[in-house]
Amino acid sequence: MAELVGAFAASHGPLIVREWDNVPPEQKTRMTAGFRELGRRLMAAKTDVLIVVSPDHWSNFFLDNYPALCIGVGEVNEGPPEPWMKAFPHREIAGHAGLGRHIAQSALDAGFEPAVSHRLKLDHGICIPLWRMELERLPRVMPILLNSIEPPMPSLERCYQWGTLLRRAIESYREPVRIAILGTGGLSHSIGEKTMGAIYEDFDHETIRHFGGAPERLIDFLNETLAKHGNGSEEVRNWLVAHGAAGGRGFELVDYVPTPKVIVGCGFASWRV
Ligand SMILES: [Fe+2]
């Protein structure tokens, strides 16, 4: 049987690549260490398949057709389409069709209705963390694209429930594969709106503190505050999926590095599963 061997979360953002040379050394050192530590833990867990939960930044979907959640069920997916991601070393990334189909069916059986795709483009939301984690080998990557950028979005409760569902689906999958989950996005940032560039450090610290407490309180806190702290902060939904998969327990902050040059409150976290 399959086994959940790790749950992780990391920020992403185009400027982590595009402005990297201009990031002050101390922040660059800490961000590098944060990504690397997650990579070290991922490898130490002997991960065969990594489920990456990320928004789609208009690489596969647009306003004419934007699913709340789409499971990548293909044997292979494409590398990042963004021109500034061309140095990312993988143009194709192996998926896991059997696991993808099992998760999709498990979801339908449980009253969730995901979209599915047999071939996705894995944009910077997925590939920046994979790249910066400096993995000695890339596990198979099963993408889940969760709308966390364009209203209307799935509720925070639903994102947590997706995590619970993923845990059950993983543990009922008959193949002996070691599976980890990575949620990417957040923490606070603001893109293309009047507050563009803002990082809300107090909000991020409170969010991090609530990840260490009861899931209901975390969700209540975010329901009250999230919409007021930059549209990019909505991506914390992807952290909630990892949190749900971990049963709402065992959260550990690896580091939090608010980095104005990349306009993101960068967070790195892992869960004991
Ligand atoms: Fe994003």
PDB file of C-alpha atoms and ligand atoms in Angstrom:
ATOM      1  CA  MET A   1       0.000   0.000   0.000  1.00  0.00           C
ATOM      2  CA  ALA A   2       1.018   3.589  -0.541  1.00  0.00           C
ATOM      3  CA  GLU A   3       2.130   5.757   2.335  1.00  0.00           C
ATOM      4  CA  LEU A   4       2.165   9.495   3.030  1.00  0.00           C
ATOM      5  CA  VAL A   5       5.777  10.207   3.972  1.00  0.00           C
ATOM      6  CA  GLY A   6       5.884  13.985   4.115  1.00  0.00           C
ATOM      7  CA  ALA A   7       3.971  17.238   3.852  1.00  0.00           C
ATOM      8  CA  PHE A   8       5.631  20.521   2.998  1.00  0.00           C
ATOM      9  CA  ALA A   9       4.857  24.096   2.013  1.00  0.00           C
ATOM     10  CA  ALA A  10       6.916  26.753   0.275  1.00  0.00           C
ATOM     11  CA  SER A  11       6.353  30.134  -1.279  1.00  0.00           C
ATOM     12  CA  HIS A  12       6.836  30.905  -4.923  1.00  0.00           C
ATOM     13  CA  GLY A  13       6.834  34.091  -6.989  1.00  0.00           C
ATOM     14  CA  PRO A  14       8.249  35.120 -10.358  1.00  0.00           C
ATOM     15  CA  LEU A  15      10.679  37.599  -8.798  1.00  0.00           C
ATOM     16  CA  ILE A  16      12.373  34.781  -6.857  1.00  0.00           C
ATOM     17  CA  VAL A  17      13.859  34.033 -10.271  1.00  0.00           C
ATOM     18  CA  ARG A  18      13.741  37.381 -12.040  1.00  0.00           C
ATOM     19  CA  GLU A  19      15.092  39.554  -9.208  1.00  0.00           C
ATOM     20  CA  TRP A  20      17.241  36.911  -7.533  1.00  0.00           C
ATOM     21  CA  ASP A  21      20.527  38.702  -8.170  1.00  0.00           C
ATOM     22  CA  ASN A  22      19.195  41.802  -6.428  1.00  0.00           C
ATOM     23  CA  VAL A  23      17.959  40.101  -3.255  1.00  0.00           C
ATOM     24  CA  PRO A  24      20.030  41.260  -0.242  1.00  0.00           C
ATOM     25  CA  PRO A  25      22.572  38.575   0.748  1.00  0.00           C
ATOM     26  CA  GLU A  26      21.119  37.770   4.171  1.00  0.00           C
ATOM     27  CA  GLN A  27      17.624  37.164   2.751  1.00  0.00           C
ATOM     28  CA  LYS A  28      19.055  35.242  -0.177  1.00  0.00           C
ATOM     29  CA  THR A  29      21.005  32.996   2.184  1.00  0.00           C
ATOM     30  CA  ARG A  30      17.949  32.290   4.336  1.00  0.00           C
ATOM     31  CA  MET A  31      15.666  31.629   1.360  1.00  0.00           C
ATOM     32  CA  THR A  32      18.222  29.305  -0.169  1.00  0.00           C
ATOM     33  CA  ALA A  33      18.528  27.471   3.132  1.00  0.00           C
ATOM     34  CA  GLY A  34      14.744  27.233   3.493  1.00  0.00           C
ATOM     35  CA  PHE A  35      14.238  25.675   0.072  1.00  0.00           C
ATOM     36  CA  ARG A  36      17.235  23.379   0.531  1.00  0.00           C
ATOM     37  CA  GLU A  37      16.033  22.149   3.911  1.00  0.00           C
ATOM     38  CA  LEU A  38      12.678  21.176   2.421  1.00  0.00           C
ATOM     39  CA  GLY A  39      14.534  19.403  -0.383  1.00  0.00           C
ATOM     40  CA  ARG A  40      16.691  17.574   2.141  1.00  0.00           C
ATOM     41  CA  ARG A  41      13.612  16.395   4.060  1.00  0.00           C
ATOM     42  CA  LEU A  42      11.869  15.370   0.847  1.00  0.00           C
ATOM     43  CA  MET A  43      14.837  13.235  -0.188  1.00  0.00           C
ATOM     44  CA  ALA A  44      15.306  11.842   3.327  1.00  0.00           C
ATOM     45  CA  ALA A  45      11.685  10.632   3.176  1.00  0.00           C
ATOM     46  CA  LYS A  46      12.601   8.617   0.042  1.00  0.00           C
ATOM     47  CA  THR A  47       9.717  10.204  -1.837  1.00  0.00           C
ATOM     48  CA  ASP A  48       8.646   8.362  -5.005  1.00  0.00           C
ATOM     49  CA  VAL A  49       5.786  10.672  -5.931  1.00  0.00           C
ATOM     50  CA  LEU A  50       5.332  14.305  -4.945  1.00  0.00           C
ATOM     51  CA  ILE A  51       1.821  15.719  -5.123  1.00  0.00           C
ATOM     52  CA  VAL A  52       2.273  19.445  -5.710  1.00  0.00           C
ATOM     53  CA  VAL A  53      -0.721  21.638  -4.936  1.00  0.00           C
ATOM     54  CA  SER A  54      -0.428  25.036  -6.600  1.00  0.00           C
ATOM     55  CA  PRO A  55      -2.521  27.628  -8.413  1.00  0.00           C
ATOM     56  CA  ASP A  56      -2.368  27.783 -12.183  1.00  0.00           C
ATOM     57  CA  HIS A  57      -1.054  31.234 -13.178  1.00  0.00           C
ATOM     58  CA  TRP A  58      -2.947  31.389 -16.470  1.00  0.00           C
ATOM     59  CA  SER A  59      -0.669  28.751 -18.011  1.00  0.00           C
ATOM     60  CA  ASN A  60      -3.384  26.131 -18.594  1.00  0.00           C
ATOM     61  CA  PHE A  61      -6.629  27.929 -17.813  1.00  0.00           C
ATOM     62  CA  PHE A  62      -8.128  31.351 -18.356  1.00  0.00           C
ATOM     63  CA  LEU A  63     -11.323  33.134 -17.427  1.00  0.00           C
ATOM     64  CA  ASP A  64     -13.265  31.250 -20.090  1.00  0.00           C
ATOM     65  CA  ASN A  65     -12.610  27.996 -18.250  1.00  0.00           C
ATOM     66  CA  TYR A  66     -11.002  28.032 -14.820  1.00  0.00           C
ATOM     67  CA  PRO A  67     -11.683  24.945 -12.704  1.00  0.00           C
ATOM     68  CA  ALA A  68     -11.802  25.136  -8.920  1.00  0.00           C
ATOM     69  CA  LEU A  69      -9.438  22.176  -8.815  1.00  0.00           C
ATOM     70  CA  CYS A  70      -7.830  20.078 -11.510  1.00  0.00           C
ATOM     71  CA  ILE A  71      -5.980  16.808 -10.952  1.00  0.00           C
ATOM     72  CA  GLY A  72      -3.158  15.983 -13.355  1.00  0.00           C
ATOM     73  CA  VAL A  73      -3.712  12.351 -14.314  1.00  0.00           C
ATOM     74  CA  GLY A  74      -1.164  12.197 -17.134  1.00  0.00           C
ATOM     75  CA  GLU A  75       1.953  10.018 -17.345  1.00  0.00           C
ATOM     76  CA  VAL A  76       3.882  13.140 -18.207  1.00  0.00           C
ATOM     77  CA  ASN A  77       3.430  16.883 -17.926  1.00  0.00           C
ATOM     78  CA  GLU A  78       5.246  19.829 -19.443  1.00  0.00           C
ATOM     79  CA  GLY A  79       7.802  22.078 -17.796  1.00  0.00           C
ATOM     80  CA  PRO A  80       7.193  25.751 -17.147  1.00  0.00           C
ATOM     81  CA  PRO A  81       6.020  27.828 -20.133  1.00  0.00           C
ATOM     82  CA  GLU A  82       7.282  31.169 -18.780  1.00  0.00           C
ATOM     83  CA  PRO A  83      10.233  32.471 -20.849  1.00  0.00           C
ATOM     84  CA  TRP A  84      12.103  33.506 -17.693  1.00  0.00           C
ATOM     85  CA  MET A  85      11.889  29.905 -16.437  1.00  0.00           C
ATOM     86  CA  LYS A  86      13.808  28.561 -19.435  1.00  0.00           C
ATOM     87  CA  ALA A  87      16.853  27.672 -17.302  1.00  0.00           C
ATOM     88  CA  PHE A  88      14.723  25.234 -15.287  1.00  0.00           C
ATOM     89  CA  PRO A  89      16.329  21.920 -16.231  1.00  0.00           C
ATOM     90  CA  HIS A  90      13.220  19.862 -17.093  1.00  0.00           C
ATOM     91  CA  ARG A  91      11.061  20.327 -20.195  1.00  0.00           C
ATOM     92  CA  GLU A  92       8.956  17.276 -19.359  1.00  0.00           C
ATOM     93  CA  ILE A  93       8.226  15.957 -15.886  1.00  0.00           C
ATOM     94  CA  ALA A  94       6.983  12.446 -15.175  1.00  0.00           C
ATOM     95  CA  GLY A  95       3.571  12.260 -13.522  1.00  0.00           C
ATOM     96  CA  HIS A  96       1.795   9.279 -11.995  1.00  0.00           C
ATOM     97  CA  ALA A  97      -1.316   8.387 -13.975  1.00  0.00           C
ATOM     98  CA  GLY A  98      -2.390   5.529 -11.707  1.00  0.00           C
ATOM     99  CA  LEU A  99      -2.276   7.635  -8.565  1.00  0.00           C
ATOM    100  CA  GLY A 100      -3.935  10.543 -10.350  1.00  0.00           C
ATOM    101  CA  ARG A 101      -6.851   8.401 -11.484  1.00  0.00           C
ATOM    102  CA  HIS A 102      -7.173   6.842  -8.030  1.00  0.00           C
ATOM    103  CA  ILE A 103      -7.297  10.254  -6.365  1.00  0.00           C
ATOM    104  CA  ALA A 104      -9.832  11.529  -8.894  1.00  0.00           C
ATOM    105  CA  GLN A 105     -12.059   8.485  -8.329  1.00  0.00           C
ATOM    106  CA  SER A 106     -11.653   8.699  -4.552  1.00  0.00           C
ATOM    107  CA  ALA A 107     -12.706  12.336  -4.742  1.00  0.00           C
ATOM    108  CA  LEU A 108     -15.808  11.559  -6.801  1.00  0.00           C
ATOM    109  CA  ASP A 109     -16.737   8.748  -4.426  1.00  0.00           C
ATOM    110  CA  ALA A 110     -16.510  11.210  -1.525  1.00  0.00           C
ATOM    111  CA  GLY A 111     -18.699  13.870  -3.142  1.00  0.00           C
ATOM    112  CA  PHE A 112     -15.931  16.100  -4.528  1.00  0.00           C
ATOM    113  CA  GLU A 113     -15.995  16.888  -8.249  1.00  0.00           C
ATOM    114  CA  PRO A 114     -12.511  17.715  -9.538  1.00  0.00           C
ATOM    115  CA  ALA A 115     -11.593  18.464 -13.121  1.00  0.00           C
ATOM    116  CA  VAL A 116      -8.888  16.241 -14.586  1.00  0.00           C
ATOM    117  CA  SER A 117      -6.231  16.851 -17.207  1.00  0.00           C
ATOM    118  CA  HIS A 118      -4.048  14.337 -19.034  1.00  0.00           C
ATOM    119  CA  ARG A 119      -1.391  16.930 -19.804  1.00  0.00           C
ATOM    120  CA  LEU A 120      -0.647  20.104 -17.899  1.00  0.00           C
ATOM    121  CA  LYS A 121       1.958  22.833 -18.067  1.00  0.00           C
ATOM    122  CA  LEU A 122       3.664  23.052 -14.698  1.00  0.00           C
ATOM    123  CA  ASP A 123       4.344  26.745 -14.259  1.00  0.00           C
ATOM    124  CA  HIS A 124       6.533  28.651 -11.807  1.00  0.00           C
ATOM    125  CA  GLY A 125       4.163  27.928  -8.932  1.00  0.00           C
ATOM    126  CA  ILE A 126       5.245  24.307  -9.073  1.00  0.00           C
ATOM    127  CA  CYS A 127       8.686  24.575 -10.630  1.00  0.00           C
ATOM    128  CA  ILE A 128      10.304  27.353  -8.581  1.00  0.00           C
ATOM    129  CA  PRO A 129      10.097  25.311  -5.352  1.00  0.00           C
ATOM    130  CA  LEU A 130      11.206  22.141  -7.174  1.00  0.00           C
ATOM    131  CA  TRP A 131      14.143  24.031  -8.682  1.00  0.00           C
ATOM    132  CA  ARG A 132      15.227  25.843  -5.544  1.00  0.00           C
ATOM    133  CA  MET A 133      15.013  22.711  -3.407  1.00  0.00           C
ATOM    134  CA  GLU A 134      18.016  21.453  -5.419  1.00  0.00           C
ATOM    135  CA  LEU A 135      16.772  17.867  -5.452  1.00  0.00           C
ATOM    136  CA  GLU A 136      19.387  15.269  -6.347  1.00  0.00           C
ATOM    137  CA  ARG A 137      16.683  13.471  -8.319  1.00  0.00           C
ATOM    138  CA  LEU A 138      13.219  14.648  -9.250  1.00  0.00           C
ATOM    139  CA  PRO A 139      10.447  12.383  -7.946  1.00  0.00           C
ATOM    140  CA  ARG A 140       7.394  11.831 -10.108  1.00  0.00           C
ATOM    141  CA  VAL A 141       5.244  14.945  -9.776  1.00  0.00           C
ATOM    142  CA  MET A 142       1.470  14.638  -9.624  1.00  0.00           C
ATOM    143  CA  PRO A 143       0.056  18.145  -9.977  1.00  0.00           C
ATOM    144  CA  ILE A 144      -3.114  19.427  -8.410  1.00  0.00           C
ATOM    145  CA  LEU A 145      -4.036  22.892  -9.605  1.00  0.00           C
ATOM    146  CA  LEU A 146      -6.195  24.590  -7.002  1.00  0.00           C
ATOM    147  CA  ASN A 147      -7.746  27.937  -7.837  1.00  0.00           C
ATOM    148  CA  SER A 148      -6.212  30.224  -5.248  1.00  0.00           C
ATOM    149  CA  ILE A 149      -5.786  33.331  -7.400  1.00  0.00           C
ATOM    150  CA  GLU A 150      -9.077  34.289  -9.032  1.00  0.00           C
ATOM    151  CA  PRO A 151     -12.442  34.660  -7.241  1.00  0.00           C
ATOM    152  CA  PRO A 152     -14.610  32.778  -6.734  1.00  0.00           C
ATOM    153  CA  MET A 153     -12.245  30.347  -5.035  1.00  0.00           C
ATOM    154  CA  PRO A 154     -12.861  27.159  -3.070  1.00  0.00           C
ATOM    155  CA  SER A 155     -13.552  27.878   0.591  1.00  0.00           C
ATOM    156  CA  LEU A 156     -10.767  27.491   3.136  1.00  0.00           C
ATOM    157  CA  GLU A 157     -12.728  24.674   4.758  1.00  0.00           C
ATOM    158  CA  ARG A 158     -12.915  22.866   1.445  1.00  0.00           C
ATOM    159  CA  CYS A 159      -9.168  23.189   0.909  1.00  0.00           C
ATOM    160  CA  TYR A 160      -8.544  21.619   4.311  1.00  0.00           C
ATOM    161  CA  GLN A 161     -11.033  18.853   3.431  1.00  0.00           C
ATOM    162  CA  TRP A 162      -9.129  18.236   0.204  1.00  0.00           C
ATOM    163  CA  GLY A 163      -6.098  17.512   2.359  1.00  0.00           C
ATOM    164  CA  THR A 164      -8.054  15.042   4.471  1.00  0.00           C
ATOM    165  CA  LEU A 165      -9.347  13.404   1.307  1.00  0.00           C
ATOM    166  CA  LEU A 166      -5.864  13.179  -0.207  1.00  0.00           C
ATOM    167  CA  ARG A 167      -4.594  11.430   2.913  1.00  0.00           C
ATOM    168  CA  ARG A 168      -7.369   8.835   2.694  1.00  0.00           C
ATOM    169  CA  ALA A 169      -6.851   8.370  -1.050  1.00  0.00           C
ATOM    170  CA  ILE A 170      -3.098   7.905  -0.608  1.00  0.00           C
ATOM    171  CA  GLU A 171      -3.575   5.337   2.138  1.00  0.00           C
ATOM    172  CA  SER A 172      -6.041   3.361   0.042  1.00  0.00           C
ATOM    173  CA  TYR A 173      -3.821   3.254  -3.058  1.00  0.00           C
ATOM    174  CA  ARG A 174      -2.600  -0.295  -3.576  1.00  0.00           C
ATOM    175  CA  GLU A 175       0.809   0.410  -5.123  1.00  0.00           C
ATOM    176  CA  PRO A 176       3.735   0.468  -2.673  1.00  0.00           C
ATOM    177  CA  VAL A 177       4.779   4.063  -3.343  1.00  0.00           C
ATOM    178  CA  ARG A 178       6.033   6.675  -0.940  1.00  0.00           C
ATOM    179  CA  ILE A 179       4.082   9.890  -1.468  1.00  0.00           C
ATOM    180  CA  ALA A 180       4.666  13.412  -0.187  1.00  0.00           C
ATOM    181  CA  ILE A 181       2.605  16.569  -0.595  1.00  0.00           C
ATOM    182  CA  LEU A 182       3.920  20.066  -1.272  1.00  0.00           C
ATOM    183  CA  GLY A 183       1.616  23.076  -1.111  1.00  0.00           C
ATOM    184  CA  THR A 184       3.038  26.148  -2.792  1.00  0.00           C
ATOM    185  CA  GLY A 185       2.186  29.840  -2.604  1.00  0.00           C
ATOM    186  CA  GLY A 186       1.686  32.550   0.023  1.00  0.00           C
ATOM    187  CA  LEU A 187       2.428  33.877   2.443  1.00  0.00           C
ATOM    188  CA  SER A 188       1.318  37.510   2.127  1.00  0.00           C
ATOM    189  CA  HIS A 189       1.821  39.310  -1.159  1.00  0.00           C
ATOM    190  CA  SER A 190      -0.144  41.526  -3.485  1.00  0.00           C
ATOM    191  CA  ILE A 191      -0.085  41.332  -7.264  1.00  0.00           C
ATOM    192  CA  GLY A 192      -1.628  43.730  -9.782  1.00  0.00           C
ATOM    193  CA  GLU A 193      -3.743  45.623  -7.271  1.00  0.00           C
ATOM    194  CA  LYS A 194      -3.354  48.966  -5.493  1.00  0.00           C
ATOM    195  CA  THR A 195      -1.354  47.422  -2.668  1.00  0.00           C
ATOM    196  CA  MET A 196       1.032  45.678  -5.088  1.00  0.00           C
ATOM    197  CA  GLY A 197       4.305  44.846  -3.373  1.00  0.00           C
ATOM    198  CA  ALA A 198       2.933  44.921   0.170  1.00  0.00           C
ATOM    199  CA  ILE A 199       4.060  42.250   2.617  1.00  0.00           C
ATOM    200  CA  TYR A 200       1.981  42.000   5.806  1.00  0.00           C
ATOM    201  CA  GLU A 201       4.447  40.603   8.295  1.00  0.00           C
ATOM    202  CA  ASP A 202       2.148  40.757  11.332  1.00  0.00           C
ATOM    203  CA  PHE A 203      -0.521  38.871   9.428  1.00  0.00           C
ATOM    204  CA  ASP A 204       2.000  36.269   8.290  1.00  0.00           C
ATOM    205  CA  HIS A 205       3.250  35.730  11.847  1.00  0.00           C
ATOM    206  CA  GLU A 206      -0.322  35.317  13.082  1.00  0.00           C
ATOM    207  CA  THR A 207      -1.066  32.873  10.271  1.00  0.00           C
ATOM    208  CA  ILE A 208       2.036  30.856  11.142  1.00  0.00           C
ATOM    209  CA  ARG A 209       1.086  30.876  14.831  1.00  0.00           C
ATOM    210  CA  HIS A 210      -2.408  29.574  13.993  1.00  0.00           C
ATOM    211  CA  PHE A 211      -0.961  26.701  11.951  1.00  0.00           C
ATOM    212  CA  GLY A 212       0.382  25.455  15.265  1.00  0.00           C
ATOM    213  CA  GLY A 213      -3.078  25.472  16.874  1.00  0.00           C
ATOM    214  CA  ALA A 214      -6.524  24.034  16.216  1.00  0.00           C
ATOM    215  CA  PRO A 215      -7.446  23.852  12.511  1.00  0.00           C
ATOM    216  CA  GLU A 216     -10.877  25.395  13.191  1.00  0.00           C
ATOM    217  CA  ARG A 217      -9.260  28.477  14.743  1.00  0.00           C
ATOM    218  CA  LEU A 218      -6.819  28.756  11.847  1.00  0.00           C
ATOM    219  CA  ILE A 219      -9.663  28.661   9.333  1.00  0.00           C
ATOM    220  CA  ASP A 220     -11.734  31.152  11.363  1.00  0.00           C
ATOM    221  CA  PHE A 221      -8.753  33.494  11.550  1.00  0.00           C
ATOM    222  CA  LEU A 222      -8.114  33.273   7.818  1.00  0.00           C
ATOM    223  CA  ASN A 223     -11.786  33.675   6.948  1.00  0.00           C
ATOM    224  CA  GLU A 224     -11.794  36.951   8.897  1.00  0.00           C
ATOM    225  CA  THR A 225      -8.491  38.352   7.686  1.00  0.00           C
ATOM    226  CA  LEU A 226      -7.251  36.816   4.449  1.00  0.00           C
ATOM    227  CA  ALA A 227      -9.088  39.069   1.996  1.00  0.00           C
ATOM    228  CA  LYS A 228      -7.568  42.188   3.607  1.00  0.00           C
ATOM    229  CA  HIS A 229      -3.934  41.186   3.192  1.00  0.00           C
ATOM    230  CA  GLY A 230      -3.166  41.070  -0.518  1.00  0.00           C
ATOM    231  CA  ASN A 231      -4.576  38.842  -3.226  1.00  0.00           C
ATOM    232  CA  GLY A 232      -1.457  36.652  -3.301  1.00  0.00           C
ATOM    233  CA  SER A 233      -2.118  35.664   0.308  1.00  0.00           C
ATOM    234  CA  GLU A 234      -5.093  33.638  -0.945  1.00  0.00           C
ATOM    235  CA  GLU A 235      -2.542  31.029  -2.013  1.00  0.00           C
ATOM    236  CA  VAL A 236      -2.304  29.921   1.599  1.00  0.00           C
ATOM    237  CA  ARG A 237      -5.111  27.587   0.503  1.00  0.00           C
ATOM    238  CA  ASN A 238      -2.371  25.295  -0.789  1.00  0.00           C
ATOM    239  CA  TRP A 239      -0.802  25.192   2.670  1.00  0.00           C
ATOM    240  CA  LEU A 240      -4.236  24.252   4.052  1.00  0.00           C
ATOM    241  CA  VAL A 241      -4.318  21.195   1.781  1.00  0.00           C
ATOM    242  CA  ALA A 242      -0.967  20.027   3.189  1.00  0.00           C
ATOM    243  CA  HIS A 243      -2.230  20.832   6.695  1.00  0.00           C
ATOM    244  CA  GLY A 244      -5.353  18.738   6.127  1.00  0.00           C
ATOM    245  CA  ALA A 245      -3.291  15.837   4.807  1.00  0.00           C
ATOM    246  CA  ALA A 246      -1.252  15.983   8.009  1.00  0.00           C
ATOM    247  CA  GLY A 247      -4.441  15.850  10.080  1.00  0.00           C
ATOM    248  CA  GLY A 248      -4.049  19.464  11.190  1.00  0.00           C
ATOM    249  CA  ARG A 249      -1.091  18.553  13.400  1.00  0.00           C
ATOM    250  CA  GLY A 250       2.685  18.567  13.395  1.00  0.00           C
ATOM    251  CA  PHE A 251       3.262  21.923  11.690  1.00  0.00           C
ATOM    252  CA  GLU A 252       6.848  23.132  11.849  1.00  0.00           C
ATOM    253  CA  LEU A 253       8.021  26.457  10.461  1.00  0.00           C
ATOM    254  CA  VAL A 254      11.398  26.029   8.802  1.00  0.00           C
ATOM    255  CA  ASP A 255      11.781  29.770   8.197  1.00  0.00           C
ATOM    256  CA  TYR A 256       9.869  32.909   7.366  1.00  0.00           C
ATOM    257  CA  VAL A 257      11.718  35.468   5.258  1.00  0.00           C
ATOM    258  CA  PRO A 258       9.792  38.590   4.249  1.00  0.00           C
ATOM    259  CA  THR A 259      11.633  39.670   1.111  1.00  0.00           C
ATOM    260  CA  PRO A 260      10.647  43.028  -0.425  1.00  0.00           C
ATOM    261  CA  LYS A 261      12.769  42.478  -3.548  1.00  0.00           C
ATOM    262  CA  VAL A 262      10.587  39.521  -4.514  1.00  0.00           C
ATOM    263  CA  ILE A 263       7.472  41.132  -2.942  1.00  0.00           C
ATOM    264  CA  VAL A 264       6.570  37.966  -1.019  1.00  0.00           C
ATOM    265  CA  GLY A 265       6.498  37.019   2.635  1.00  0.00           C
ATOM    266  CA  CYS A 266       8.381  33.792   1.940  1.00  0.00           C
ATOM    267  CA  GLY A 267       7.503  30.853   4.172  1.00  0.00           C
ATOM    268  CA  PHE A 268       8.934  27.358   4.380  1.00  0.00           C
ATOM    269  CA  ALA A 269       7.219  24.685   6.436  1.00  0.00           C
ATOM    270  CA  SER A 270       6.915  20.994   6.981  1.00  0.00           C
ATOM    271  CA  TRP A 271       4.589  18.699   8.918  1.00  0.00           C
ATOM    272  CA  ARG A 272       5.183  15.518  10.888  1.00  0.00           C
ATOM    273  CA  VAL A 273       2.954  12.958   9.218  1.00  0.00           C
TER     274      VAL A 273
HETATM  275 FE    FE B   1       1.423  32.421  -7.258  1.00  0.00          FE
END
